[in-house]
């Protein structure tokens, strides 16, 4: 049975983007990828995403999403390039709801989403 959950994916790194998309689509999620990194907050609202998955390089967008009334309640999963205490703390302080570090394990990603 296919999920109706919509995930907005913003990962500027093409390899990471492909990996995340493949794993999430394989789990039955509907994916919308970012078309313009400067418009992530607007695109999330337009797509009606249930969950937002962001690469760490877009950490500043988390605050924009949480400040915008249309997207404030959307859970944000931040994908970290380093799984260190400092990067985890930075991610949590940004307002992300959950964090996953590299390397990505497909089952862990799907369970967190």
PDB file of N, CA and C in Angstrom, residues 13-110:
ATOM      1  N   UNK A  13      23.322  18.505  -2.551  1.00  0.00           N
ATOM      2  CA  UNK A  13      24.312  17.532  -3.002  1.00  0.00           C
ATOM      3  C   UNK A  13      23.600  16.494  -3.876  1.00  0.00           C
ATOM      4  N   UNK A  14      23.945  16.394  -5.168  1.00  0.00           N
ATOM      5  CA  UNK A  14      23.210  15.500  -6.072  1.00  0.00           C
ATOM      6  C   UNK A  14      23.236  14.029  -5.649  1.00  0.00           C
ATOM      7  N   UNK A  15      24.367  13.562  -5.131  1.00  0.00           N
ATOM      8  CA  UNK A  15      24.454  12.164  -4.711  1.00  0.00           C
ATOM      9  C   UNK A  15      23.560  11.897  -3.500  1.00  0.00           C
ATOM     10  N   UNK A  16      23.598  12.799  -2.532  1.00  0.00           N
ATOM     11  CA  UNK A  16      22.753  12.646  -1.354  1.00  0.00           C
ATOM     12  C   UNK A  16      21.287  12.757  -1.746  1.00  0.00           C
ATOM     13  N   UNK A  17      20.971  13.699  -2.604  1.00  0.00           N
ATOM     14  CA  UNK A  17      19.595  13.878  -3.062  1.00  0.00           C
ATOM     15  C   UNK A  17      19.071  12.587  -3.703  1.00  0.00           C
ATOM     16  N   UNK A  18      19.878  11.998  -4.561  1.00  0.00           N
ATOM     17  CA  UNK A  18      19.485  10.764  -5.251  1.00  0.00           C
ATOM     18  C   UNK A  18      19.286   9.632  -4.244  1.00  0.00           C
ATOM     19  N   UNK A  19      20.199   9.519  -3.279  1.00  0.00           N
ATOM     20  CA  UNK A  19      20.101   8.464  -2.269  1.00  0.00           C
ATOM     21  C   UNK A  19      18.825   8.623  -1.432  1.00  0.00           C
ATOM     22  N   UNK A  20      18.571   9.837  -0.953  1.00  0.00           N
ATOM     23  CA  UNK A  20      17.389  10.081  -0.139  1.00  0.00           C
ATOM     24  C   UNK A  20      16.115   9.835  -0.934  1.00  0.00           C
ATOM     25  N   UNK A  21      16.073  10.354  -2.131  1.00  0.00           N
ATOM     26  CA  UNK A  21      14.882  10.195  -2.985  1.00  0.00           C
ATOM     27  C   UNK A  21      14.597   8.716  -3.249  1.00  0.00           C
ATOM     28  N   UNK A  22      15.625   7.965  -3.600  1.00  0.00           N
ATOM     29  CA  UNK A  22      15.462   6.540  -3.889  1.00  0.00           C
ATOM     30  C   UNK A  22      14.911   5.793  -2.678  1.00  0.00           C
ATOM     31  N   UNK A  23      15.472   6.054  -1.507  1.00  0.00           N
ATOM     32  CA  UNK A  23      15.031   5.351  -0.301  1.00  0.00           C
ATOM     33  C   UNK A  23      13.603   5.735   0.087  1.00  0.00           C
ATOM     34  N   UNK A  24      13.281   7.012  -0.012  1.00  0.00           N
ATOM     35  CA  UNK A  24      11.952   7.467   0.390  1.00  0.00           C
ATOM     36  C   UNK A  24      10.879   7.046  -0.615  1.00  0.00           C
ATOM     37  N   UNK A  25      11.172   7.155  -1.892  1.00  0.00           N
ATOM     38  CA  UNK A  25      10.205   6.696  -2.900  1.00  0.00           C
ATOM     39  C   UNK A  25       9.996   5.192  -2.793  1.00  0.00           C
ATOM     40  N   UNK A  26      11.084   4.476  -2.501  1.00  0.00           N
ATOM     41  CA  UNK A  26      10.986   3.030  -2.339  1.00  0.00           C
ATOM     42  C   UNK A  26      10.087   2.637  -1.175  1.00  0.00           C
ATOM     43  N   UNK A  27       9.978   3.524  -0.193  1.00  0.00           N
ATOM     44  CA  UNK A  27       9.107   3.277   0.957  1.00  0.00           C
ATOM     45  C   UNK A  27       7.674   3.763   0.691  1.00  0.00           C
ATOM     46  N   UNK A  28       7.430   4.316  -0.505  1.00  0.00           N
ATOM     47  CA  UNK A  28       6.085   4.711  -0.890  1.00  0.00           C
ATOM     48  C   UNK A  28       5.717   6.154  -0.639  1.00  0.00           C
ATOM     49  N   UNK A  29       6.689   6.984  -0.282  1.00  0.00           N
ATOM     50  CA  UNK A  29       6.389   8.397  -0.038  1.00  0.00           C
ATOM     51  C   UNK A  29       6.337   9.181  -1.343  1.00  0.00           C
ATOM     52  N   UNK A  30       5.521  10.208  -1.353  1.00  0.00           N
ATOM     53  CA  UNK A  30       5.450  11.130  -2.490  1.00  0.00           C
ATOM     54  C   UNK A  30       6.488  12.224  -2.248  1.00  0.00           C
ATOM     55  N   UNK A  31       7.386  12.429  -3.205  1.00  0.00           N
ATOM     56  CA  UNK A  31       8.505  13.355  -3.033  1.00  0.00           C
ATOM     57  C   UNK A  31       8.348  14.573  -3.938  1.00  0.00           C
ATOM     58  N   UNK A  32       8.645  15.730  -3.370  1.00  0.00           N
ATOM     59  CA  UNK A  32       8.788  16.962  -4.149  1.00  0.00           C
ATOM     60  C   UNK A  32      10.181  17.496  -3.840  1.00  0.00           C
ATOM     61  N   UNK A  33      10.984  17.658  -4.861  1.00  0.00           N
ATOM     62  CA  UNK A  33      12.332  18.180  -4.657  1.00  0.00           C
ATOM     63  C   UNK A  33      12.335  19.689  -4.806  1.00  0.00           C
ATOM     64  N   UNK A  34      13.277  20.310  -4.122  1.00  0.00           N
ATOM     65  CA  UNK A  34      13.423  21.749  -4.214  1.00  0.00           C
ATOM     66  C   UNK A  34      13.781  22.150  -5.636  1.00  0.00           C
ATOM     67  N   UNK A  35      13.133  23.196  -6.101  1.00  0.00           N
ATOM     68  CA  UNK A  35      13.437  23.732  -7.424  1.00  0.00           C
ATOM     69  C   UNK A  35      14.404  24.906  -7.335  1.00  0.00           C
ATOM     70  N   UNK A  36      14.414  25.568  -6.191  1.00  0.00           N
ATOM     71  CA  UNK A  36      15.248  26.751  -5.992  1.00  0.00           C
ATOM     72  C   UNK A  36      15.568  26.828  -4.503  1.00  0.00           C
ATOM     73  N   UNK A  37      16.830  26.692  -4.142  1.00  0.00           N
ATOM     74  CA  UNK A  37      17.230  26.644  -2.727  1.00  0.00           C
ATOM     75  C   UNK A  37      16.835  27.910  -1.975  1.00  0.00           C
ATOM     76  N   UNK A  38      16.649  29.015  -2.673  1.00  0.00           N
ATOM     77  CA  UNK A  38      16.270  30.257  -1.993  1.00  0.00           C
ATOM     78  C   UNK A  38      14.770  30.333  -1.720  1.00  0.00           C
ATOM     79  N   UNK A  39      14.003  29.398  -2.278  1.00  0.00           N
ATOM     80  CA  UNK A  39      12.545  29.434  -2.132  1.00  0.00           C
ATOM     81  C   UNK A  39      11.985  28.238  -1.357  1.00  0.00           C
ATOM     82  N   UNK A  40      12.818  27.583  -0.593  1.00  0.00           N
ATOM     83  CA  UNK A  40      12.388  26.367   0.104  1.00  0.00           C
ATOM     84  C   UNK A  40      11.145  26.619   0.956  1.00  0.00           C
ATOM     85  N   UNK A  41      11.150  27.655   1.773  1.00  0.00           N
ATOM     86  CA  UNK A  41      10.007  27.906   2.663  1.00  0.00           C
ATOM     87  C   UNK A  41       8.720  28.096   1.864  1.00  0.00           C
ATOM     88  N   UNK A  42       8.780  28.823   0.751  1.00  0.00           N
ATOM     89  CA  UNK A  42       7.599  29.043  -0.073  1.00  0.00           C
ATOM     90  C   UNK A  42       7.142  27.757  -0.753  1.00  0.00           C
ATOM     91  N   UNK A  43       8.108  26.983  -1.258  1.00  0.00           N
ATOM     92  CA  UNK A  43       7.776  25.750  -1.954  1.00  0.00           C
ATOM     93  C   UNK A  43       7.147  24.719  -1.015  1.00  0.00           C
ATOM     94  N   UNK A  44       7.611  24.658   0.221  1.00  0.00           N
ATOM     95  CA  UNK A  44       7.044  23.717   1.192  1.00  0.00           C
ATOM     96  C   UNK A  44       5.558  23.999   1.371  1.00  0.00           C
ATOM     97  N   UNK A  45       5.210  25.258   1.522  1.00  0.00           N
ATOM     98  CA  UNK A  45       3.809  25.633   1.674  1.00  0.00           C
ATOM     99  C   UNK A  45       2.984  25.336   0.436  1.00  0.00           C
ATOM    100  N   UNK A  46       3.542  25.605  -0.740  1.00  0.00           N
ATOM    101  CA  UNK A  46       2.823  25.358  -1.991  1.00  0.00           C
ATOM    102  C   UNK A  46       2.591  23.871  -2.231  1.00  0.00           C
ATOM    103  N   UNK A  47       3.561  23.051  -1.922  1.00  0.00           N
ATOM    104  CA  UNK A  47       3.474  21.608  -2.136  1.00  0.00           C
ATOM    105  C   UNK A  47       2.552  20.955  -1.099  1.00  0.00           C
ATOM    106  N   UNK A  48       2.410  21.603   0.044  1.00  0.00           N
ATOM    107  CA  UNK A  48       1.600  21.006   1.101  1.00  0.00           C
ATOM    108  C   UNK A  48       2.303  19.829   1.744  1.00  0.00           C
ATOM    109  N   UNK A  49       3.620  19.957   1.902  1.00  0.00           N
ATOM    110  CA  UNK A  49       4.413  18.861   2.461  1.00  0.00           C
ATOM    111  C   UNK A  49       3.990  18.528   3.881  1.00  0.00           C
ATOM    112  N   UNK A  50       4.000  17.238   4.180  1.00  0.00           N
ATOM    113  CA  UNK A  50       3.735  16.769   5.535  1.00  0.00           C
ATOM    114  C   UNK A  50       5.016  16.789   6.364  1.00  0.00           C
ATOM    115  N   UNK A  51       6.135  16.525   5.700  1.00  0.00           N
ATOM    116  CA  UNK A  51       7.448  16.447   6.343  1.00  0.00           C
ATOM    117  C   UNK A  51       8.467  17.113   5.415  1.00  0.00           C
ATOM    118  N   UNK A  52       9.462  17.759   6.015  1.00  0.00           N
ATOM    119  CA  UNK A  52      10.533  18.396   5.246  1.00  0.00           C
ATOM    120  C   UNK A  52      11.848  17.708   5.602  1.00  0.00           C
ATOM    121  N   UNK A  53      12.596  17.301   4.586  1.00  0.00           N
ATOM    122  CA  UNK A  53      13.925  16.708   4.778  1.00  0.00           C
ATOM    123  C   UNK A  53      14.932  17.659   4.148  1.00  0.00           C
ATOM    124  N   UNK A  54      15.834  18.192   4.982  1.00  0.00           N
ATOM    125  CA  UNK A  54      16.816  19.182   4.532  1.00  0.00           C
ATOM    126  C   UNK A  54      18.236  18.696   4.763  1.00  0.00           C
ATOM    127  N   UNK A  55      19.099  18.994   3.814  1.00  0.00           N
ATOM    128  CA  UNK A  55      20.520  18.765   4.006  1.00  0.00           C
ATOM    129  C   UNK A  55      21.055  19.855   4.928  1.00  0.00           C
ATOM    130  N   UNK A  56      22.044  19.532   5.714  1.00  0.00           N
ATOM    131  CA  UNK A  56      22.613  20.439   6.706  1.00  0.00           C
ATOM    132  C   UNK A  56      23.029  21.787   6.123  1.00  0.00           C
ATOM    133  N   UNK A  57      23.442  21.821   4.878  1.00  0.00           N
ATOM    134  CA  UNK A  57      23.857  23.094   4.267  1.00  0.00           C
ATOM    135  C   UNK A  57      22.704  24.097   4.193  1.00  0.00           C
ATOM    136  N   UNK A  58      21.479  23.633   4.375  1.00  0.00           N
ATOM    137  CA  UNK A  58      20.298  24.505   4.354  1.00  0.00           C
ATOM    138  C   UNK A  58      19.739  24.720   5.762  1.00  0.00           C
ATOM    139  N   UNK A  59      20.598  24.594   6.775  1.00  0.00           N
ATOM    140  CA  UNK A  59      20.156  24.692   8.171  1.00  0.00           C
ATOM    141  C   UNK A  59      19.442  26.019   8.457  1.00  0.00           C
ATOM    142  N   UNK A  60      19.835  27.085   7.776  1.00  0.00           N
ATOM    143  CA  UNK A  60      19.195  28.380   7.984  1.00  0.00           C
ATOM    144  C   UNK A  60      17.731  28.399   7.585  1.00  0.00           C
ATOM    145  N   UNK A  61      17.324  27.484   6.721  1.00  0.00           N
ATOM    146  CA  UNK A  61      15.947  27.413   6.263  1.00  0.00           C
ATOM    147  C   UNK A  61      15.019  26.913   7.375  1.00  0.00           C
ATOM    148  N   UNK A  62      15.547  26.140   8.317  1.00  0.00           N
ATOM    149  CA  UNK A  62      14.711  25.601   9.390  1.00  0.00           C
ATOM    150  C   UNK A  62      14.017  26.738  10.132  1.00  0.00           C
ATOM    151  N   UNK A  63      14.753  27.780  10.478  1.00  0.00           N
ATOM    152  CA  UNK A  63      14.176  28.920  11.170  1.00  0.00           C
ATOM    153  C   UNK A  63      13.103  29.608  10.349  1.00  0.00           C
ATOM    154  N   UNK A  64      13.326  29.702   9.028  1.00  0.00           N
ATOM    155  CA  UNK A  64      12.322  30.302   8.144  1.00  0.00           C
ATOM    156  C   UNK A  64      11.037  29.479   8.151  1.00  0.00           C
ATOM    157  N   UNK A  65      11.181  28.160   8.089  1.00  0.00           N
ATOM    158  CA  UNK A  65      10.011  27.284   8.093  1.00  0.00           C
ATOM    159  C   UNK A  65       9.235  27.396   9.400  1.00  0.00           C
ATOM    160  N   UNK A  66       9.959  27.454  10.517  1.00  0.00           N
ATOM    161  CA  UNK A  66       9.313  27.504  11.825  1.00  0.00           C
ATOM    162  C   UNK A  66       8.690  28.882  12.090  1.00  0.00           C
ATOM    163  N   UNK A  67       9.177  29.919  11.420  1.00  0.00           N
ATOM    164  CA  UNK A  67       8.652  31.271  11.618  1.00  0.00           C
ATOM    165  C   UNK A  67       7.435  31.564  10.735  1.00  0.00           C
ATOM    166  N   UNK A  68       7.266  30.808   9.679  1.00  0.00           N
ATOM    167  CA  UNK A  68       6.169  31.028   8.734  1.00  0.00           C
ATOM    168  C   UNK A  68       4.922  30.262   9.209  1.00  0.00           C
ATOM    169  N   UNK A  69       3.806  30.952   9.427  1.00  0.00           N
ATOM    170  CA  UNK A  69       2.597  30.274   9.926  1.00  0.00           C
ATOM    171  C   UNK A  69       2.140  29.077   9.080  1.00  0.00           C
ATOM    172  N   UNK A  70       2.295  29.155   7.750  1.00  0.00           N
ATOM    173  CA  UNK A  70       1.859  28.034   6.893  1.00  0.00           C
ATOM    174  C   UNK A  70       2.717  26.791   7.048  1.00  0.00           C
ATOM    175  N   UNK A  71       3.955  26.942   7.524  1.00  0.00           N
ATOM    176  CA  UNK A  71       4.866  25.796   7.587  1.00  0.00           C
ATOM    177  C   UNK A  71       5.395  25.514   8.987  1.00  0.00           C
ATOM    178  N   UNK A  72       5.006  26.308   9.964  1.00  0.00           N
ATOM    179  CA  UNK A  72       5.565  26.195  11.317  1.00  0.00           C
ATOM    180  C   UNK A  72       5.355  24.824  11.947  1.00  0.00           C
ATOM    181  N   UNK A  73       4.255  24.166  11.601  1.00  0.00           N
ATOM    182  CA  UNK A  73       3.954  22.877  12.216  1.00  0.00           C
ATOM    183  C   UNK A  73       4.528  21.689  11.449  1.00  0.00           C
ATOM    184  N   UNK A  74       5.210  21.920  10.339  1.00  0.00           N
ATOM    185  CA  UNK A  74       5.771  20.825   9.554  1.00  0.00           C
ATOM    186  C   UNK A  74       7.011  20.281  10.239  1.00  0.00           C
ATOM    187  N   UNK A  75       7.072  18.984  10.501  1.00  0.00           N
ATOM    188  CA  UNK A  75       8.293  18.395  11.064  1.00  0.00           C
ATOM    189  C   UNK A  75       9.443  18.521  10.073  1.00  0.00           C
ATOM    190  N   UNK A  76      10.618  18.832  10.605  1.00  0.00           N
ATOM    191  CA  UNK A  76      11.822  18.965   9.781  1.00  0.00           C
ATOM    192  C   UNK A  76      12.848  17.940  10.233  1.00  0.00           C
ATOM    193  N   UNK A  77      13.305  17.118   9.290  1.00  0.00           N
ATOM    194  CA  UNK A  77      14.383  16.167   9.514  1.00  0.00           C
ATOM    195  C   UNK A  77      15.627  16.739   8.843  1.00  0.00           C
ATOM    196  N   UNK A  78      16.662  16.973   9.632  1.00  0.00           N
ATOM    197  CA  UNK A  78      17.905  17.552   9.124  1.00  0.00           C
ATOM    198  C   UNK A  78      18.930  16.443   8.929  1.00  0.00           C
ATOM    199  N   UNK A  79      19.516  16.371   7.733  1.00  0.00           N
ATOM    200  CA  UNK A  79      20.521  15.363   7.407  1.00  0.00           C
ATOM    201  C   UNK A  79      21.898  15.979   7.596  1.00  0.00           C
ATOM    202  N   UNK A  80      22.638  15.457   8.560  1.00  0.00           N
ATOM    203  CA  UNK A  80      23.961  15.988   8.900  1.00  0.00           C
ATOM    204  C   UNK A  80      25.060  15.286   8.125  1.00  0.00           C
ATOM    205  N   UNK A  81      26.057  16.047   7.686  1.00  0.00           N
ATOM    206  CA  UNK A  81      27.200  15.450   7.012  1.00  0.00           C
ATOM    207  C   UNK A  81      28.151  14.815   8.017  1.00  0.00           C
ATOM    208  N   UNK A  82      28.181  15.359   9.225  1.00  0.00           N
ATOM    209  CA  UNK A  82      28.997  14.799  10.308  1.00  0.00           C
ATOM    210  C   UNK A  82      28.078  14.481  11.480  1.00  0.00           C
ATOM    211  N   UNK A  83      28.294  13.362  12.076  1.00  0.00           N
ATOM    212  CA  UNK A  83      27.489  12.965  13.219  1.00  0.00           C
ATOM    213  C   UNK A  83      28.289  13.243  14.495  1.00  0.00           C
ATOM    214  N   UNK A  84      28.512  14.531  14.775  1.00  0.00           N
ATOM    215  CA  UNK A  84      29.275  14.926  15.958  1.00  0.00           C
ATOM    216  C   UNK A  84      28.348  15.622  16.949  1.00  0.00           C
ATOM    217  N   UNK A  85      28.791  15.691  18.192  1.00  0.00           N
ATOM    218  CA  UNK A  85      27.983  16.381  19.204  1.00  0.00           C
ATOM    219  C   UNK A  85      27.707  17.824  18.799  1.00  0.00           C
ATOM    220  N   UNK A  86      28.726  18.503  18.271  1.00  0.00           N
ATOM    221  CA  UNK A  86      28.561  19.909  17.885  1.00  0.00           C
ATOM    222  C   UNK A  86      27.547  20.070  16.752  1.00  0.00           C
ATOM    223  N   UNK A  87      27.599  19.198  15.744  1.00  0.00           N
ATOM    224  CA  UNK A  87      26.658  19.327  14.626  1.00  0.00           C
ATOM    225  C   UNK A  87      25.245  18.938  15.054  1.00  0.00           C
ATOM    226  N   UNK A  88      25.119  17.969  15.928  1.00  0.00           N
ATOM    227  CA  UNK A  88      23.798  17.590  16.449  1.00  0.00           C
ATOM    228  C   UNK A  88      23.217  18.746  17.251  1.00  0.00           C
ATOM    229  N   UNK A  89      24.020  19.352  18.105  1.00  0.00           N
ATOM    230  CA  UNK A  89      23.562  20.486  18.908  1.00  0.00           C
ATOM    231  C   UNK A  89      23.139  21.651  18.014  1.00  0.00           C
ATOM    232  N   UNK A  90      23.934  21.945  17.001  1.00  0.00           N
ATOM    233  CA  UNK A  90      23.618  23.019  16.054  1.00  0.00           C
ATOM    234  C   UNK A  90      22.287  22.733  15.354  1.00  0.00           C
ATOM    235  N   UNK A  91      22.090  21.502  14.955  1.00  0.00           N
ATOM    236  CA  UNK A  91      20.854  21.118  14.287  1.00  0.00           C
ATOM    237  C   UNK A  91      19.641  21.265  15.183  1.00  0.00           C
ATOM    238  N   UNK A  92      19.767  20.825  16.427  1.00  0.00           N
ATOM    239  CA  UNK A  92      18.654  20.948  17.368  1.00  0.00           C
ATOM    240  C   UNK A  92      18.361  22.406  17.697  1.00  0.00           C
ATOM    241  N   UNK A  93      19.406  23.198  17.842  1.00  0.00           N
ATOM    242  CA  UNK A  93      19.217  24.626  18.126  1.00  0.00           C
ATOM    243  C   UNK A  93      18.571  25.355  16.952  1.00  0.00           C
ATOM    244  N   UNK A  94      18.725  24.823  15.746  1.00  0.00           N
ATOM    245  CA  UNK A  94      18.126  25.455  14.562  1.00  0.00           C
ATOM    246  C   UNK A  94      16.603  25.307  14.561  1.00  0.00           C
ATOM    247  N   UNK A  95      16.107  24.351  15.344  1.00  0.00           N
ATOM    248  CA  UNK A  95      14.669  24.096  15.386  1.00  0.00           C
ATOM    249  C   UNK A  95      14.260  22.814  14.685  1.00  0.00           C
ATOM    250  N   UNK A  96      15.230  22.062  14.161  1.00  0.00           N
ATOM    251  CA  UNK A  96      14.905  20.789  13.516  1.00  0.00           C
ATOM    252  C   UNK A  96      14.221  19.869  14.524  1.00  0.00           C
ATOM    253  N   UNK A  97      13.267  19.104  14.047  1.00  0.00           N
ATOM    254  CA  UNK A  97      12.537  18.181  14.915  1.00  0.00           C
ATOM    255  C   UNK A  97      13.277  16.877  15.121  1.00  0.00           C
ATOM    256  N   UNK A  98      14.091  16.489  14.142  1.00  0.00           N
ATOM    257  CA  UNK A  98      14.884  15.273  14.248  1.00  0.00           C
ATOM    258  C   UNK A  98      16.115  15.446  13.379  1.00  0.00           C
ATOM    259  N   UNK A  99      17.105  14.618  13.671  1.00  0.00           N
ATOM    260  CA  UNK A  99      18.385  14.704  12.971  1.00  0.00           C
ATOM    261  C   UNK A  99      18.842  13.299  12.646  1.00  0.00           C
ATOM    262  N   UNK A 100      19.423  13.161  11.462  1.00  0.00           N
ATOM    263  CA  UNK A 100      20.018  11.888  11.076  1.00  0.00           C
ATOM    264  C   UNK A 100      21.394  12.186  10.501  1.00  0.00           C
ATOM    265  N   UNK A 101      22.371  11.395  10.903  1.00  0.00           N
ATOM    266  CA  UNK A 101      23.739  11.619  10.439  1.00  0.00           C
ATOM    267  C   UNK A 101      24.127  10.659   9.333  1.00  0.00           C
ATOM    268  N   UNK A 102      25.200  11.028   8.658  1.00  0.00           N
ATOM    269  CA  UNK A 102      25.750  10.196   7.594  1.00  0.00           C
ATOM    270  C   UNK A 102      26.635   9.136   8.230  1.00  0.00           C
ATOM    271  N   UNK A 103      26.777   7.980   7.664  1.00  0.00           N
ATOM    272  CA  UNK A 103      26.087   7.528   6.456  1.00  0.00           C
ATOM    273  C   UNK A 103      24.624   7.193   6.763  1.00  0.00           C
ATOM    274  N   UNK A 104      23.786   7.400   5.777  1.00  0.00           N
ATOM    275  CA  UNK A 104      22.355   7.158   5.914  1.00  0.00           C
ATOM    276  C   UNK A 104      22.073   5.666   5.787  1.00  0.00           C
ATOM    277  N   UNK A 105      21.342   5.148   6.739  1.00  0.00           N
ATOM    278  CA  UNK A 105      20.860   3.772   6.667  1.00  0.00           C
ATOM    279  C   UNK A 105      19.380   3.865   6.301  1.00  0.00           C
ATOM    280  N   UNK A 106      18.996   3.228   5.200  1.00  0.00           N
ATOM    281  CA  UNK A 106      17.645   3.344   4.667  1.00  0.00           C
ATOM    282  C   UNK A 106      16.554   3.099   5.688  1.00  0.00           C
ATOM    283  N   UNK A 107      16.674   2.042   6.475  1.00  0.00           N
ATOM    284  CA  UNK A 107      15.634   1.723   7.461  1.00  0.00           C
ATOM    285  C   UNK A 107      15.547   2.812   8.521  1.00  0.00           C
ATOM    286  N   UNK A 108      16.673   3.364   8.922  1.00  0.00           N
ATOM    287  CA  UNK A 108      16.670   4.434   9.921  1.00  0.00           C
ATOM    288  C   UNK A 108      15.993   5.686   9.353  1.00  0.00           C
ATOM    289  N   UNK A 109      16.306   6.014   8.113  1.00  0.00           N
ATOM    290  CA  UNK A 109      15.688   7.179   7.461  1.00  0.00           C
ATOM    291  C   UNK A 109      14.170   7.020   7.398  1.00  0.00           C
ATOM    292  N   UNK A 110      13.714   5.889   6.942  1.00  0.00           N
ATOM    293  CA  UNK A 110      12.274   5.648   6.809  1.00  0.00           C
ATOM    294  C   UNK A 110      11.594   5.660   8.170  1.00  0.00           C
TER     295      UNK A 110
END
